[in-house]
Coordinates of C-alpha atoms and ligand atoms in Angstrom, one line a residue:
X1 CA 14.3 29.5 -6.2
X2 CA 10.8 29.0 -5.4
X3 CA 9.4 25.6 -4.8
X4 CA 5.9 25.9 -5.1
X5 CA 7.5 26.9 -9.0
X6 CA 9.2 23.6 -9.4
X7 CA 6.2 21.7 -8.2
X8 CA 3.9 23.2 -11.2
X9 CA 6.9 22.9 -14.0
X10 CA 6.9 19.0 -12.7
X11 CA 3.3 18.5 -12.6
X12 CA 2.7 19.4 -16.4
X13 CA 3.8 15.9 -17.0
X14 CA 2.1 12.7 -16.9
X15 CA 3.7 10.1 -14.6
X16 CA 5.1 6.9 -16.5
X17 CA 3.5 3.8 -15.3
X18 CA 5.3 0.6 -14.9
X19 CA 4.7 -3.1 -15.6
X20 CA 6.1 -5.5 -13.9
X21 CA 7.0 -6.8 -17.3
X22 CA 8.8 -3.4 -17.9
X23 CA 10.6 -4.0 -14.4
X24 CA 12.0 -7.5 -14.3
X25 CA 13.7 -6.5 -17.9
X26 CA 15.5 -3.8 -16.9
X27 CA 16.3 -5.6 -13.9
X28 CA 17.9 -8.3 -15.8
X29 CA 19.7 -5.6 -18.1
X30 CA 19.4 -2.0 -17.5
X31 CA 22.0 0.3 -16.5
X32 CA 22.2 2.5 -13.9
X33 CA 23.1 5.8 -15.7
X34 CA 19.4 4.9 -17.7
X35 CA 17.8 4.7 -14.1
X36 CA 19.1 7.5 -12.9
X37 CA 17.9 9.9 -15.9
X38 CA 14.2 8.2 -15.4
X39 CA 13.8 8.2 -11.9
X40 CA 15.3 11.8 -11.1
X41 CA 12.3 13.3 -13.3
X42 CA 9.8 10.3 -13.0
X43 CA 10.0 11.0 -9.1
X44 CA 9.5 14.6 -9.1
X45 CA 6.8 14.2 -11.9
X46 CA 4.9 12.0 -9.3
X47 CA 6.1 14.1 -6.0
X48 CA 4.7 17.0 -7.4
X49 CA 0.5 15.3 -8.7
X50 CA 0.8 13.9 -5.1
X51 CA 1.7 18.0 -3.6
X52 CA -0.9 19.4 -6.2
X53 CA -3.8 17.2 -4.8
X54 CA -2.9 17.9 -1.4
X55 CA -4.1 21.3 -2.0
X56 CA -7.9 20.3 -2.4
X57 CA -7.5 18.3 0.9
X58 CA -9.9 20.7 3.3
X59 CA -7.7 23.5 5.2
X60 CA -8.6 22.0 8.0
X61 CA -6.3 19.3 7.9
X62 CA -3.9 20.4 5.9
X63 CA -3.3 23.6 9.0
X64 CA -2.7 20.4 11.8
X65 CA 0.8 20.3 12.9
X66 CA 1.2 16.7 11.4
X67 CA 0.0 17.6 8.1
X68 CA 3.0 20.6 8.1
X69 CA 5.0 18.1 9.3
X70 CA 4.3 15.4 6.0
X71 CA 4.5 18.1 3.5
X72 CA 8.0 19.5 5.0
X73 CA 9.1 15.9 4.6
X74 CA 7.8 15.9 0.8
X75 CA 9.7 19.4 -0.1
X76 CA 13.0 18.0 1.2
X77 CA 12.7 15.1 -0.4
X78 CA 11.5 17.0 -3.7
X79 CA 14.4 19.1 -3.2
X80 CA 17.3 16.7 -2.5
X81 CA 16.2 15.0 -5.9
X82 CA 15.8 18.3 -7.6
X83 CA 19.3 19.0 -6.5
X84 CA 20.6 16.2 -9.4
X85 CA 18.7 17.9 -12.3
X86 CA 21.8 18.8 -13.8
X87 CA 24.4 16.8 -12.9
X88 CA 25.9 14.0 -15.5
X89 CA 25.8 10.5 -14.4
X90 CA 29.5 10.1 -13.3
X91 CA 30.3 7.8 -11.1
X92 CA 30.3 9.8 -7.5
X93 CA 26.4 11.5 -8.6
X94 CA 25.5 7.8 -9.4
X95 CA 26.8 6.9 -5.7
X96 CA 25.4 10.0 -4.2
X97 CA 21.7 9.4 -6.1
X98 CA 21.6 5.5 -4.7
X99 CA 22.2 6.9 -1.3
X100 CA 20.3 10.2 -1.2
X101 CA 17.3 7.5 -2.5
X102 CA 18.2 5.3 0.6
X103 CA 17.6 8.3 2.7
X104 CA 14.5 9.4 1.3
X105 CA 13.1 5.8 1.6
X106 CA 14.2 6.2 5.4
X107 CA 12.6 9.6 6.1
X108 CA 8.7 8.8 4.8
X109 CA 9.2 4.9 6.0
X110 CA 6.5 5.6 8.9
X111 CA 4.8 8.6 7.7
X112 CA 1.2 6.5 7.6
X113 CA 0.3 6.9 11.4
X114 CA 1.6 10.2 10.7
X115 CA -1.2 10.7 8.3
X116 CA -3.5 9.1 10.4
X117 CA -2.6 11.3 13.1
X118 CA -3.6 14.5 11.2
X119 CA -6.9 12.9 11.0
X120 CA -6.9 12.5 14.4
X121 CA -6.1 15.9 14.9
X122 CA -8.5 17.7 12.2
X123 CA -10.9 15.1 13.9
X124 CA -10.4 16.7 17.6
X125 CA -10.6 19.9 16.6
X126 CA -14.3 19.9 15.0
X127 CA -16.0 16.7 14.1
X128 CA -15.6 15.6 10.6
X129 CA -18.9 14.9 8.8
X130 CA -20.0 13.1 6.3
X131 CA -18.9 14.9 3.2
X132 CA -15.7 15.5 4.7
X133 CA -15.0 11.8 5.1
X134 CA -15.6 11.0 1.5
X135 CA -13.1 13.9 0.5
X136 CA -10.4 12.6 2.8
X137 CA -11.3 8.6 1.8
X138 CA -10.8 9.8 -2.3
X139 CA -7.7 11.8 -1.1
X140 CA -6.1 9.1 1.2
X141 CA -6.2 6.8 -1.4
X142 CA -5.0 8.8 -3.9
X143 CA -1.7 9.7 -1.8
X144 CA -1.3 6.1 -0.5
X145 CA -1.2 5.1 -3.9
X146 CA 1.2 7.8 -5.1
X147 CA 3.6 6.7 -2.6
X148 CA 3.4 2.8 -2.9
X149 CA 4.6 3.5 -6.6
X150 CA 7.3 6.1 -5.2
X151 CA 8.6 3.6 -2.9
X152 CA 8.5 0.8 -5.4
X153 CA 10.6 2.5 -8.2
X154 CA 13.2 3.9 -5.3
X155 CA 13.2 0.5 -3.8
X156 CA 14.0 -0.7 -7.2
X157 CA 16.6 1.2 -8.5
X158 CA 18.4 1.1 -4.7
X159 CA 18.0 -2.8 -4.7
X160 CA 20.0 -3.2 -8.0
X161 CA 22.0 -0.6 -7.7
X162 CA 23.2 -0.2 -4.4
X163 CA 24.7 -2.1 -1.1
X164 CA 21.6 -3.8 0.0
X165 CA 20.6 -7.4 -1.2
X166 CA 17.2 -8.5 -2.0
X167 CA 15.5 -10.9 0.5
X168 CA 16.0 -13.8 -1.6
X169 CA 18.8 -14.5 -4.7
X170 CA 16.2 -15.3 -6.8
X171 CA 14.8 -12.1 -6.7
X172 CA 15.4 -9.1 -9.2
X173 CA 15.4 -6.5 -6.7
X174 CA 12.0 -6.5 -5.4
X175 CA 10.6 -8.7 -7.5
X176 CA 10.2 -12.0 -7.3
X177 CA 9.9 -13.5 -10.7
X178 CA 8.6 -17.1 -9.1
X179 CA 7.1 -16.0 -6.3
X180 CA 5.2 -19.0 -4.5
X181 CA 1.9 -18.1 -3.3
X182 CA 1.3 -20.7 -0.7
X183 CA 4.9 -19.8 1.1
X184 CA 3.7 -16.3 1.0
X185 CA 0.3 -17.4 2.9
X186 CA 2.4 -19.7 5.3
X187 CA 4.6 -17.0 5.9
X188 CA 2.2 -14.7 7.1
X189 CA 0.1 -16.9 9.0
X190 CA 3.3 -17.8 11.0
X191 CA 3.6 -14.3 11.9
X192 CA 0.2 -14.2 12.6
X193 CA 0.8 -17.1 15.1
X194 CA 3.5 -16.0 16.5
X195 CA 1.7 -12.2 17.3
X196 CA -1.5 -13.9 18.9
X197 CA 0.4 -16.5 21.0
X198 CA 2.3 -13.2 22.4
X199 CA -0.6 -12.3 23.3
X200 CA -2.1 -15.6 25.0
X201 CA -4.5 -16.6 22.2
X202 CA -4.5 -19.8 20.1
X203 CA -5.6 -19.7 16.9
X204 CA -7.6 -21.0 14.4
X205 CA -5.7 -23.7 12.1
X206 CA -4.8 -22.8 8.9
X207 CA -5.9 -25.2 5.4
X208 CA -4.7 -24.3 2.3
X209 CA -5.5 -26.0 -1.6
X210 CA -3.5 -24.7 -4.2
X211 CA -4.5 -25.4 -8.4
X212 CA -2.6 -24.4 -11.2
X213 CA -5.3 -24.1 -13.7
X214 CA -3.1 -22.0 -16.4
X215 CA 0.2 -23.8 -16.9
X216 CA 1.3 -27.0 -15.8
X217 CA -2.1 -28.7 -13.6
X218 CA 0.4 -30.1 -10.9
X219 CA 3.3 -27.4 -10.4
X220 CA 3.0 -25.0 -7.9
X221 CA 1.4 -21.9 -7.8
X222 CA 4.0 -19.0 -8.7
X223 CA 3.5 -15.8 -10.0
X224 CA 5.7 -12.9 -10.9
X225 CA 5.0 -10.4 -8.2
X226 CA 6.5 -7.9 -5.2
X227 CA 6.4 -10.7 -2.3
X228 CA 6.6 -7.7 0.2
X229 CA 2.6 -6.4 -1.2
X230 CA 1.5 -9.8 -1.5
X231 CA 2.7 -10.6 1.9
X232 CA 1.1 -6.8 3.3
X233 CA -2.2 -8.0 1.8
X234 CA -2.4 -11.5 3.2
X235 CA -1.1 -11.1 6.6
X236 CA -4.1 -8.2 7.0
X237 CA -6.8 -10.5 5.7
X238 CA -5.4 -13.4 8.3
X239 CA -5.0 -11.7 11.0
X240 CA -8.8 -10.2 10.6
X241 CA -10.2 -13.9 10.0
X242 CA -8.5 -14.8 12.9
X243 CA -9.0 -12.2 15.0
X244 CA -12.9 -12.2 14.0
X245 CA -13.2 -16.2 14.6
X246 CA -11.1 -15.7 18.3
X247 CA -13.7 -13.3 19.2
X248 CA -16.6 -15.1 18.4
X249 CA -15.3 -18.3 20.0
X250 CA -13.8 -16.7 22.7
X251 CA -10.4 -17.1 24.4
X252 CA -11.2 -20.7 25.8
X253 CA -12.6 -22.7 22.9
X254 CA -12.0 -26.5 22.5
X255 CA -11.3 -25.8 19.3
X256 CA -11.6 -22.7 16.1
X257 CA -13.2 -23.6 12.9
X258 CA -9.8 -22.9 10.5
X259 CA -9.0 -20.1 8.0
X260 CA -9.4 -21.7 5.0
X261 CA -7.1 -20.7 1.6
X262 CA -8.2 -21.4 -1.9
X263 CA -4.8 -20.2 -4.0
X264 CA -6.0 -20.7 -7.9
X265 CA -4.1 -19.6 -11.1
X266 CA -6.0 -18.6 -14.1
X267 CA -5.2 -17.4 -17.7
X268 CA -5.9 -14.1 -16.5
X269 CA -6.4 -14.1 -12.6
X270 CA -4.5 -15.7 -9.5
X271 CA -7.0 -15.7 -7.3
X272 CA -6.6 -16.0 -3.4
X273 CA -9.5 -16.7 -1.6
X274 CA -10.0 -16.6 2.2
X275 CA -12.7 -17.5 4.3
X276 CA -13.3 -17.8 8.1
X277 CA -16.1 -18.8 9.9
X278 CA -15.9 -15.9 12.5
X279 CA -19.2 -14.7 12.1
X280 CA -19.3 -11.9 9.7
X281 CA -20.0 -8.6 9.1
X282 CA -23.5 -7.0 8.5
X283 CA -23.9 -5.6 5.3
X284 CA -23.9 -2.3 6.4
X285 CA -20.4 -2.6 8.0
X286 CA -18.7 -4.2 5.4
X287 CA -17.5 -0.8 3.5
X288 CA -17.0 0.7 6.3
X289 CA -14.3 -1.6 6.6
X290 CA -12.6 0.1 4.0
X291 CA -12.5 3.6 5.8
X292 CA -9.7 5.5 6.8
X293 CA -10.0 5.5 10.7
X294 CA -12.4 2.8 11.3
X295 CA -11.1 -0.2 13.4
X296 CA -13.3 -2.5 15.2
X297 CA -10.9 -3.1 17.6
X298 CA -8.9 -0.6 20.6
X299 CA -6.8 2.1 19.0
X300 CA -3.0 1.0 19.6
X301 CA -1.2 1.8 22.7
X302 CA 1.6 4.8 20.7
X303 CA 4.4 6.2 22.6
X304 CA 5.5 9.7 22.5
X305 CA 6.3 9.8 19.1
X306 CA 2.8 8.4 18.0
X307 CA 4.6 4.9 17.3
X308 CA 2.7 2.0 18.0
X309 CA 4.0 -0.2 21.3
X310 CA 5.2 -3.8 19.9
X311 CA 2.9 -5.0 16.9
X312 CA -0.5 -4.4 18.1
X313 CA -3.2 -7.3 16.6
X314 CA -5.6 -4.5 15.2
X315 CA -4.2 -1.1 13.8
X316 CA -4.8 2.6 13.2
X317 CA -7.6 1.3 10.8
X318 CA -5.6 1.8 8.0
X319 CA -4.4 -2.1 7.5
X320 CA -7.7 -2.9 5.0
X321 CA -7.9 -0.4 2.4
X322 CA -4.0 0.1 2.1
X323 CA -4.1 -3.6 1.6
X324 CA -6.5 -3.1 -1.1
X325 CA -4.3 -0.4 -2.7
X326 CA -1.6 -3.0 -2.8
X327 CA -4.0 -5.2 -4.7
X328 CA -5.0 -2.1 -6.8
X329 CA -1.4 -1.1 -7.4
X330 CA -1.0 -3.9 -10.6
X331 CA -4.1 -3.9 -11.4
X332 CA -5.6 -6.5 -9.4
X333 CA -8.3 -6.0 -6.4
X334 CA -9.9 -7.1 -2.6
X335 CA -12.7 -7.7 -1.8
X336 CA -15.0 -8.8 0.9
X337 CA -18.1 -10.7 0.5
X338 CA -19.8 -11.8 3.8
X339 CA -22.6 -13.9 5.1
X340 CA -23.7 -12.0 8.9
X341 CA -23.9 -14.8 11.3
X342 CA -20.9 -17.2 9.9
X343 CA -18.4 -15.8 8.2
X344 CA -16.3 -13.8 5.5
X345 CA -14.5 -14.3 2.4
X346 CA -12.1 -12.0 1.4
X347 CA -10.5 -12.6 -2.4
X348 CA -7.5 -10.7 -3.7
X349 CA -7.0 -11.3 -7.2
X350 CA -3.9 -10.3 -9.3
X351 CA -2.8 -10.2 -12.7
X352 CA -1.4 -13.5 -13.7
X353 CA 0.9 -11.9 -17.4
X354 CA 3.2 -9.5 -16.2
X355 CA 2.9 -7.6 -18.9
X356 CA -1.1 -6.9 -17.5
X357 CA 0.3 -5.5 -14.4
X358 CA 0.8 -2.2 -15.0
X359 CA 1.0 0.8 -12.2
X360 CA -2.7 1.9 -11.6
X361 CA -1.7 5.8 -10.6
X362 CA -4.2 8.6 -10.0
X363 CA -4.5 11.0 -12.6
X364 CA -4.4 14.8 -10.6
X365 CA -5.8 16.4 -14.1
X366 CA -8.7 14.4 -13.6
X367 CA -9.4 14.5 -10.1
X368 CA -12.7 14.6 -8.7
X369 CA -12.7 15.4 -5.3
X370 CA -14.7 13.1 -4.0
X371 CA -15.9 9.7 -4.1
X372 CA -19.5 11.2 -4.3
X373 CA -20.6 14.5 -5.0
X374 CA -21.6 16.8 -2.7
X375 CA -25.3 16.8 -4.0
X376 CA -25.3 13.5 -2.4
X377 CA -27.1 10.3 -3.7
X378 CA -29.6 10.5 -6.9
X379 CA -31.7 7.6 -5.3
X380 CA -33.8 7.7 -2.3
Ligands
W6P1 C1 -14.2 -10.6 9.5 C2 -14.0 -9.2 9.2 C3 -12.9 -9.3 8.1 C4 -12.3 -8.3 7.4 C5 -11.3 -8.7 6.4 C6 -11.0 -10.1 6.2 C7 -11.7 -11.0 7.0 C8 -12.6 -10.7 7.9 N1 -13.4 -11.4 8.7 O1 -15.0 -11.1 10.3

């Protein structure tokens, strides 16, 4: 059979979005045998938008070795799932489905710098202008965020239903249904820490003020959320803010203004503010930010197979807007506001009801392309 086939009966659906409402109750009483009849169509549904869009990606990249090397990975996995289409949930397909999802989660767990070293590639062989960049920022995301929800519903189902155990009891699979905000934000600074000191520098200390402003005023801050994205998105906004006030201090300094954390709940919003006093960004910089491939600081040190050596303090460029997709992925957001000269505030905000946070997926039947068009901008 013909994949290319397969990938256009699959795409004539719609994928099914998720809330986290919808997840947590089937965590606490769905059944496998329903699991495995969504997910082995829900995932093809979604593999196959993600391989239709990648056909408007320009030639260009999609001909570099790394890009042939992501969408080989894509048709196995397609296929592998395919492969269940009609078998009946007994037992031994059930087993074989929980580990053939294990796999797959395996096999694209580092395809990112994979991605990002396509770009580099397409970039090498013929600079990539302007209108290029906009295709490839309005495709990246597009892709990024197809495969955060693909990783989230395998994760899921291989969580409940197979060997592995959730990081904490409490947990329903990967969700945390009290997940405490300001552990989250300790727990990443910590990290943080711990990844500068490796690398000789002190840090700037860390103050946080928590307010529960939507159910009881003195209980802590908890919301039902994936800790892992929360954590993604904090631990990239820290390390920035620290990295940014280090920098202008320098190595030496007495003493670092802190990274200060304002965690409030809402009726509607849980809001994380973040602000450092590292001196800021020009306007004009700030979105840049934001773009695939742009990193203020030294590419990575990779090794052979393009892996990064160690846990570098600054990334392929690709930390801030994945982080925002994370934000994005339930319907919340990121954003940067800065003042050039003192400092940054970065706020995340995320869906306080559950039942609010619902998958935000692109829609391939109403793509566009582009970010802009290619007419450019309709004011001077
Ligand atoms: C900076 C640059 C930046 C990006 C994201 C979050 C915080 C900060 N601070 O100076």
């Amino acid at each position: 059979f013909k994949l290319s086939k397969q990938f256009e009966q699959y795409a004539r659906f719609q994928p099914t979005p998720v809330t986290l409402k919808s997840l947590i109750d089937f965590a606490v009483d769905g059944d496998i045998k329903d699991s495995y009849k969504f997910l082995r169509v829900e995932l093809l549904v979604r593999w196959s938008h993600m391989r239709k869009e990648m056909n408007y990606i320009p030639t260009r990249l999609l001909e570099t070795p790394s890009f042939q090397l992501i969408n080989k990975s894509y048709d196995q996995s397609f296929s592998e799932v395919l492969a269940f289409n009609n078998i009946e949930p007994n037992p031994t397909a059930l087993r074989n489905f929980t580990e053939t999802l294990v796999g797959i989660r395996r096999r694209h767990a580092d395809i990112i710098p994979i991605f990002a070293r396509a770009y580099m590639e397409m970039d090498k062989a013929g600079p990539i202008d302007l209108i290029e960049k906009n295709h490839l920022q309005y495709f990246y995301d597009r892709i990024f965020m197809n495969r955060i929800g693909i990783r989230t519903l395998i994760y899921q189902h291989t969580l409940l239903f197979g060997n592995e155990l959730p990081q904490h009891p409490q947990q329903a699979g990967i969700i945390d249904p009290y997940c405490d905000v300001v552990r989250i934000v300790q727990d990443a600074y910590a990290t943080a820490k711990h990844l500068f000191e490796r690398a000789s520098y002190r840090i700037p200390a860390l103050e946080i003020t928590s307010h529960n402003a939507c159910d009881n005023e003195n209980s802590h801050v908890t919301i039902v959320y994936i800790p892992a994205h929360l954590y993604h998105i904090v631990f990239e906004l820290l390390k920035n803010s620290l990295r940014a006030t280090v920098e202008r201090y320098g190595l030496d300094a007495k003493e670092y203004p802190p990274v200060r954390v304002h965690i409030v709940k809402g009726h509607e919003d849980v809001t994380i503010a973040i602000a450092d006093r590292g001196g800021g960004v020009p306007r004009s910089k700030l979105s840049q930010l934001f773009h695939y491939m742009y990193s203020t600081a030294p590419k990575p040190q990779t090794d052979s197979n393009n892996v990064a050596k160690g846990t570098p303090i600054a990334g392929f460029g690709y930390g801030l807007p994945i982080a925002r997709l994370y934000a994005k992925y339930f319907q919340g957001n990121l954003s940067l506001a800065s003042v050039e000269g003192m400092g940054t505030w970065a706020y995340v905000s995320i869906k306080a009801e559950p039942a609010n946070a619902s998958e935000h997926l692109p829609i391939s039947s109403k793509m566009r392309y582009s970010y802009t068009t290619k007419k450019g901008s309709d004011w001077t």
